[in-house]
Coordinates of C-alpha atoms and ligand atoms in Angstrom, one line a residue:
M981 CA -29.3 -8.3 -22.9
Q982 CA -29.3 -11.8 -24.3
I983 CA -28.5 -13.2 -20.9
F984 CA -31.4 -11.2 -19.5
S985 CA -33.9 -12.6 -22.1
L986 CA -32.7 -16.1 -21.5
C987 CA -33.3 -15.6 -17.7
V988 CA -36.9 -14.8 -18.2
S989 CA -37.7 -17.5 -20.8
L990 CA -36.0 -20.5 -19.0
P991 CA -38.5 -23.0 -17.6
S992 CA -36.5 -24.2 -14.6
C993 CA -36.4 -21.9 -11.6
S994 CA -32.9 -23.0 -10.6
S995 CA -31.5 -22.5 -14.1
R996 CA -33.2 -19.1 -14.1
M997 CA -31.5 -18.2 -10.8
V998 CA -28.1 -19.3 -12.1
L999 CA -28.4 -17.2 -15.3
C1000 CA -29.7 -14.2 -13.4
A1001 CA -26.7 -14.4 -11.1
L1002 CA -24.5 -14.6 -14.2
R1003 CA -26.2 -11.6 -15.6
Q1004 CA -25.6 -9.7 -12.4
Q1005 CA -22.0 -10.7 -12.5
V1006 CA -21.6 -9.5 -16.1
L1007 CA -23.2 -6.2 -15.1
R1008 CA -20.9 -5.9 -12.1
C1009 CA -17.8 -6.7 -14.3
S1010 CA -18.8 -4.1 -16.9
S1011 CA -19.4 -1.6 -14.2
H1012 CA -15.9 -2.4 -12.7
C1013 CA -14.4 -2.0 -16.2
R1014 CA -16.1 1.4 -16.6
T1015 CA -14.7 2.4 -13.2
W1016 CA -11.2 1.6 -14.2
A1017 CA -11.7 3.1 -17.7
R1018 CA -12.4 6.4 -16.1
L1019 CA -9.0 6.4 -14.3
P1020 CA -6.2 7.6 -16.6
Q1021 CA -4.1 4.6 -17.9
R1022 CA -1.2 5.3 -15.6
Q1023 CA -3.4 5.4 -12.5
R1024 CA -5.2 2.2 -13.6
S1025 CA -1.9 0.3 -13.7
G1026 CA -1.0 2.1 -10.5
C1027 CA 2.2 3.4 -12.1
V1028 CA 3.3 7.1 -12.3
Y1029 CA 5.9 6.6 -15.0
S1030 CA 5.8 4.6 -18.2
S1031 CA 7.6 4.6 -21.6
I1032 CA 5.9 8.0 -22.4
H1033 CA 8.1 9.5 -19.7
G1034 CA 11.2 7.8 -21.2
F1035 CA 11.1 5.3 -18.4
N1036 CA 12.4 1.8 -19.3
Q1037 CA 11.8 -0.5 -16.3
D1038 CA 13.8 -3.4 -17.7
E1039 CA 16.9 -1.2 -18.1
I1040 CA 16.9 0.1 -14.5
K1041 CA 16.0 -3.4 -13.2
E1042 CA 19.2 -4.7 -14.8
K1043 CA 21.2 -2.1 -13.0
L1044 CA 19.5 -2.5 -9.7
Q1045 CA 20.0 -6.3 -9.8
A1046 CA 23.8 -5.8 -9.6
F1047 CA 23.4 -4.5 -6.0
H1048 CA 22.2 -7.5 -4.2
G1049 CA 21.7 -8.5 -0.6
G1050 CA 18.6 -8.9 1.7
S1051 CA 15.1 -9.7 0.5
I1052 CA 11.5 -8.5 0.8
D1053 CA 9.5 -11.4 2.2
L1054 CA 5.7 -11.8 1.8
L1055 CA 3.5 -13.9 3.9
K1056 CA -0.2 -14.2 2.9
Q1057 CA -2.3 -15.4 5.7
D1058 CA -5.7 -17.1 5.8
S1059 CA -7.0 -14.2 7.7
G1060 CA -6.7 -12.0 4.6
I1061 CA -3.9 -10.0 6.3
A1062 CA -0.5 -10.3 4.6
V1063 CA 2.9 -9.4 6.2
L1064 CA 5.6 -7.8 4.1
T1065 CA 9.0 -7.9 5.8
I1066 CA 12.0 -5.6 4.8
N1067 CA 14.8 -8.1 5.5
N1068 CA 18.4 -6.9 5.4
P1069 CA 19.4 -6.9 9.1
S1070 CA 23.2 -6.5 8.6
R1071 CA 22.4 -3.1 7.0
M1072 CA 19.6 -2.0 9.3
N1073 CA 17.1 -3.2 6.6
A1074 CA 18.5 -0.7 4.0
F1075 CA 17.2 -1.3 0.5
S1076 CA 19.7 -3.0 -1.8
G1077 CA 18.9 -2.8 -5.6
S1078 CA 17.6 -6.4 -5.6
M1079 CA 15.3 -5.6 -2.7
M1080 CA 13.8 -2.8 -4.8
I1081 CA 13.0 -5.4 -7.5
D1082 CA 11.7 -7.8 -4.9
L1083 CA 9.4 -5.1 -3.6
E1084 CA 7.9 -4.5 -7.0
E1085 CA 7.3 -8.2 -7.5
R1086 CA 5.7 -8.6 -4.1
V1087 CA 3.4 -5.7 -4.9
S1088 CA 2.4 -7.5 -8.1
Q1089 CA 1.5 -10.6 -6.0
L1090 CA -0.6 -8.5 -3.7
E1091 CA -2.4 -6.8 -6.6
N1092 CA -3.6 -10.3 -7.6
W1093 CA -4.9 -11.5 -4.3
P1094 CA -8.7 -11.7 -4.4
E1095 CA -8.9 -12.9 -0.7
G1096 CA -6.7 -10.1 0.6
K1097 CA -8.0 -7.4 3.0
G1098 CA -5.1 -6.0 4.9
L1099 CA -1.3 -5.6 4.8
I1100 CA 1.3 -5.0 7.5
V1101 CA 4.7 -3.7 6.4
Q1102 CA 7.4 -4.3 9.0
G1103 CA 11.2 -4.5 9.2
A1104 CA 13.2 -7.6 10.3
A1105 CA 15.2 -7.9 13.5
E1106 CA 13.6 -5.1 15.5
T1107 CA 14.2 -2.1 13.3
F1108 CA 12.1 -0.8 10.3
C1109 CA 14.4 0.4 7.5
S1110 CA 17.3 2.8 7.1
G1111 CA 16.5 3.9 3.6
S1112 CA 18.4 3.0 0.5
D1113 CA 21.6 1.1 0.8
L1114 CA 24.4 3.7 0.8
N1115 CA 26.7 1.4 -1.1
A1116 CA 24.2 1.2 -4.0
V1117 CA 23.6 5.0 -3.7
R1118 CA 27.4 5.5 -4.1
A1119 CA 27.6 3.2 -7.1
I1120 CA 24.7 4.9 -9.0
S1121 CA 25.5 8.4 -7.9
N1122 CA 25.2 9.8 -11.4
Q1123 CA 22.1 11.9 -11.9
Q1124 CA 20.5 9.8 -14.7
D1125 CA 20.7 6.5 -12.8
G1126 CA 19.5 8.2 -9.6
M1127 CA 16.4 9.5 -11.4
K1128 CA 15.6 6.1 -12.9
M1129 CA 15.9 4.5 -9.5
C1130 CA 13.6 7.2 -8.1
M1131 CA 11.0 6.5 -10.9
F1132 CA 11.2 2.8 -10.2
M1133 CA 10.6 3.2 -6.5
Q1134 CA 7.9 5.9 -7.0
N1135 CA 6.1 3.4 -9.2
A1136 CA 6.5 0.5 -6.7
L1137 CA 5.4 2.6 -3.7
T1138 CA 2.5 4.2 -5.5
R1139 CA 1.2 0.8 -6.5
L1140 CA 1.7 -0.3 -2.8
L1141 CA -0.4 2.6 -1.6
R1142 CA -3.1 1.9 -4.3
L1143 CA -3.5 -1.8 -3.4
P1144 CA -7.1 -2.6 -2.6
L1145 CA -5.9 -3.6 0.9
I1146 CA -5.9 -1.6 4.1
S1147 CA -2.2 -1.2 4.9
V1148 CA -0.3 -0.3 8.0
A1149 CA 3.4 0.4 8.5
L1150 CA 4.6 -1.2 11.8
V1151 CA 7.5 1.0 12.9
E1152 CA 9.9 -0.6 15.4
G1153 CA 13.3 1.0 15.9
R1154 CA 14.2 3.4 13.2
A1155 CA 12.6 4.4 9.9
L1156 CA 15.2 6.7 8.2
G1157 CA 15.4 8.4 4.8
G1158 CA 13.7 6.1 2.2
G1159 CA 12.5 4.0 5.2
A1160 CA 10.5 7.0 6.5
E1161 CA 9.1 7.5 2.9
L1162 CA 8.0 3.8 2.9
T1163 CA 5.9 4.4 6.0
T1164 CA 3.9 7.1 4.0
A1165 CA 3.1 4.5 1.3
C1166 CA 0.8 2.8 3.8
D1167 CA -2.7 3.9 4.8
F1168 CA -1.7 3.9 8.5
R1169 CA 1.4 4.1 10.7
L1170 CA 1.8 2.4 14.1
M1171 CA 4.9 3.1 16.2
E1172 CA 6.4 1.1 19.0
A1173 CA 7.2 3.3 22.1
G1174 CA 10.8 4.4 21.7
S1175 CA 10.9 4.2 17.9
V1176 CA 11.7 7.0 15.5
I1177 CA 10.7 8.2 12.0
Q1178 CA 13.2 10.6 10.5
F1179 CA 13.2 12.1 7.1
D1180 CA 16.9 12.7 7.4
H1181 CA 17.6 13.1 3.7
K1182 CA 19.2 16.5 4.1
H1183 CA 22.0 14.9 6.1
M1184 CA 22.8 13.0 2.9
G1185 CA 22.5 16.2 0.8
L1186 CA 19.2 14.8 -0.6
V1187 CA 15.5 15.3 -0.5
P1188 CA 12.9 12.5 -0.6
G1189 CA 12.6 11.0 -4.1
W1190 CA 10.4 7.9 -3.5
G1191 CA 7.3 10.0 -3.3
G1192 CA 7.6 10.6 0.4
A1193 CA 7.5 14.4 0.3
A1194 CA 4.3 14.5 -1.7
R1195 CA 2.6 11.9 0.5
L1196 CA 3.9 13.6 3.7
V1197 CA 2.3 16.9 2.7
H1198 CA -1.0 15.1 2.2
L1199 CA -0.7 13.5 5.6
V1200 CA 0.5 16.3 7.8
G1201 CA 0.1 19.5 5.7
S1202 CA 2.8 21.6 4.1
Q1203 CA 3.9 23.5 7.3
N1204 CA 4.6 20.3 9.3
A1205 CA 6.2 18.6 6.2
L1206 CA 8.5 21.6 5.8
K1207 CA 9.5 21.3 9.5
L1208 CA 10.1 17.6 9.3
L1209 CA 12.2 17.7 6.2
G1210 CA 14.0 21.0 6.8
G1211 CA 14.9 20.1 10.4
A1212 CA 15.4 16.4 9.7
V1213 CA 13.3 16.1 12.9
K1214 CA 13.3 12.8 14.8
V1215 CA 9.6 12.0 15.1
D1216 CA 8.8 10.1 18.2
P1217 CA 5.4 8.4 18.7
E1218 CA 4.0 11.4 20.7
L1219 CA 5.0 14.0 18.0
G1220 CA 3.8 11.6 15.3
V1221 CA 0.3 11.3 16.8
N1222 CA 0.2 15.1 17.5
I1223 CA 0.8 16.0 13.8
G1224 CA -1.4 13.2 12.4
L1225 CA 1.4 11.2 11.0
V1226 CA 1.0 8.3 13.4
D1227 CA -2.3 6.4 14.1
G1228 CA -1.4 4.4 17.1
V1229 CA 1.3 3.6 19.6
L1230 CA 2.2 0.1 20.6
E1231 CA 3.7 -1.1 23.8
G1232 CA 7.3 -2.2 23.5
H1233 CA 6.9 -5.9 24.1
Q1234 CA 10.5 -6.2 25.4
K1235 CA 10.2 -3.4 27.8
T1236 CA 6.6 -3.9 29.0
E1237 CA 6.0 -7.1 30.8
G1238 CA 3.0 -9.1 29.5
A1239 CA 2.7 -7.0 26.2
A1240 CA 1.9 -9.1 23.1
P1241 CA 4.5 -9.4 20.4
L1242 CA 4.4 -6.2 18.2
L1243 CA 3.1 -8.0 15.1
Q1244 CA 0.3 -9.5 17.1
Q1245 CA -0.6 -6.0 18.4
A1246 CA -0.5 -4.6 14.9
E1247 CA -2.8 -7.4 13.6
N1248 CA -5.2 -6.8 16.4
W1249 CA -5.2 -3.0 15.6
L1250 CA -5.8 -3.6 11.9
S1251 CA -8.4 -6.4 12.3
R1252 CA -11.1 -3.9 13.4
Y1253 CA -10.9 -2.4 9.9
T1254 CA -10.6 -5.6 8.0
K1255 CA -13.4 -7.6 9.6
G1256 CA -15.9 -8.7 6.9
P1257 CA -15.8 -10.2 3.4
A1258 CA -12.8 -9.3 1.2
P1259 CA -14.9 -7.8 -1.7
V1260 CA -16.4 -5.3 0.8
I1261 CA -13.1 -4.4 2.5
Q1262 CA -11.5 -3.9 -0.9
A1263 CA -14.4 -1.7 -2.0
V1264 CA -13.9 0.4 1.2
K1265 CA -10.3 1.0 0.3
K1266 CA -11.2 1.8 -3.4
V1267 CA -13.8 4.4 -2.6
V1268 CA -11.4 6.1 -0.1
L1269 CA -8.6 5.9 -2.7
S1270 CA -10.7 7.5 -5.4
G1271 CA -11.8 10.2 -3.0
R1272 CA -8.2 10.8 -2.1
E1273 CA -6.9 10.9 -5.7
L1274 CA -9.6 12.1 -8.1
P1275 CA -11.3 15.4 -8.6
L1276 CA -14.7 15.4 -6.8
S1277 CA -17.0 14.7 -9.8
E1278 CA -14.8 11.9 -11.0
A1279 CA -14.5 10.5 -7.5
L1280 CA -18.3 10.6 -7.1
R1281 CA -18.8 8.7 -10.4
T1282 CA -16.1 6.2 -9.4
E1283 CA -17.8 5.7 -6.0
K1284 CA -21.1 5.0 -7.8
D1285 CA -19.4 2.3 -9.9
I1286 CA -17.7 0.7 -6.9
F1287 CA -21.0 0.8 -5.1
G1288 CA -22.4 -1.2 -8.1
T1289 CA -19.9 -3.9 -7.4
V1290 CA -21.2 -4.6 -3.9
W1291 CA -24.9 -3.8 -4.3
G1292 CA -26.8 -7.1 -4.7
A1293 CA -23.5 -9.0 -4.3
P1294 CA -23.4 -12.1 -2.0
A1295 CA -22.3 -10.2 1.1
N1296 CA -25.1 -7.6 0.7
L1297 CA -27.8 -10.3 0.0
E1298 CA -26.6 -12.3 3.0
A1299 CA -26.7 -9.3 5.3
L1300 CA -30.2 -8.4 4.0
A1301 CA -31.4 -11.9 4.6
S1302 CA -30.0 -12.4 8.1
K1303 CA -29.8 -9.0 9.9
S1304 CA -32.1 -6.2 10.7
K1305 CA -29.9 -4.6 13.3
H1306 CA -26.2 -3.9 13.5
K1307 CA -24.4 -4.0 16.8
Ligands
LIG1915 C1 15.6 8.4 -1.7 C2 16.2 7.5 -0.6 C3 17.2 8.3 0.2 C4 17.8 7.5 1.3 O1 17.3 6.6 1.9 S1 19.4 8.0 1.8 C5 19.8 6.9 3.1 C6 19.2 7.4 4.4 N1 19.7 6.6 5.5 C7 20.7 6.9 6.2 O2 21.3 8.0 6.0 C8 21.1 6.0 7.3 C9 22.6 5.8 7.4 N2 22.9 5.0 8.6 C10 23.0 5.5 9.8 O3 22.9 6.7 10.0 C11 23.3 4.5 10.9 O4 23.9 3.3 10.4 C12 22.1 4.1 11.7 C13 21.0 3.6 10.8 C14 21.6 5.4 12.5 C15 22.4 3.0 12.7 O5 23.5 3.5 13.5 P1 24.1 2.4 14.6 O6 23.1 1.9 15.5 O7 25.3 3.1 15.2 O8 24.5 1.2 13.7 P2 25.7 1.2 12.6 O9 25.8 2.5 12.0 O10 26.8 0.5 13.1 O11 24.9 0.3 11.5 C16 24.9 -1.1 11.5 C17 25.3 -1.6 10.1 O12 24.3 -1.2 9.2 C18 24.9 -0.5 8.1 N3 23.9 0.5 7.6 C19 23.0 1.2 8.3 N4 22.3 1.9 7.4 C20 22.8 1.7 6.2 C21 22.4 2.1 4.9 N5 21.4 3.0 4.7 N6 23.1 1.6 3.8 C22 24.1 0.7 4.0 N7 24.4 0.3 5.2 C23 23.8 0.7 6.3 C24 26.1 0.2 8.8 O13 27.0 0.6 7.8 C25 26.6 -0.9 9.7 O14 27.3 -1.8 8.9 P3 28.7 -2.4 9.4 O15 28.5 -3.0 10.7 O16 29.6 -1.1 9.5 O17 29.2 -3.3 8.3

């Protein structure tokens, strides 16, 4: 209000413009705060579990740290598309304990990336990920530790899915167990011809625990999810596309002469959805996320608030000034 009055009373036009812009920014920020205030605390932080669920993140981190090996590597590119690589080739990119901690840290970095628009999640050395490291699984096979690891990974993967970035899992080779679950924590899945996604948990006497079952039901419906989990079905690209799990099939660059490297193909595929200014692309992801996660009335109110962050913002003003037709 004070800023608004100042705007009107200032003599110089340029000072008035600066203050008006400032006022708009303040309004935008407070609308953003209202948006997030509407989401329950846990959802705002992106986490499913906190201390009220008896979850102590530092305690489980200390345990996980003991099982080291491999890394999760993050490359943020000027294009606004980041690449997250699951890197533990000697174990088919299985998740060691320290990689779980790495993942959580990389997600934090991506949550604080104002220029970000897209994310590709891939595995190193021509395979995606063979789930959790069975050596670590053996070492923490007691029920309590297993549940804590499960809560830690659910938090990390839920935050990954809730990033304001359009994300895609690039599946080359095999995505098994927790690796299959990881693919469902992305907005889209692309598969190389010849690759496989398999929720093979039952072969280990397990069910998904990293949130993969809940997300799978949302993606393919409960009938298909039951078939995939109950039968530990090997999902090839054709089946994946048919049931709606997979959004695109990429040419195997080693088998198909002249095909672009897979990562390049994935970037090309994703770029059609990430073209444009970062605040707009992030807003696109946020409105879809609220529609996906909130009851309708709340989703509508959240959408209105997110709309308020782009309406009259630089990208909108620029488009109004320069374009009358969209091609
Ligand atoms: C809530 C999460 C639940 C989970 O994720 S449970 C884990 C689910 N994943 C699995 O059951 C996969 C177990 N691995 C396999 O079935 C096979 O290794 C796999 C991936 C089909 C590959 O088979 P092959 O091509 O014959 O290769 P291989 O068996 O010789 O593997 C190469 C090296 O990688 C290792 N590896 C593969 N997956 C692993 C894992 N998850 N944990 C720990 N080590 C793993 C494997 O032991 C082998 O190492 P080494 O050469 O024997 O030293």
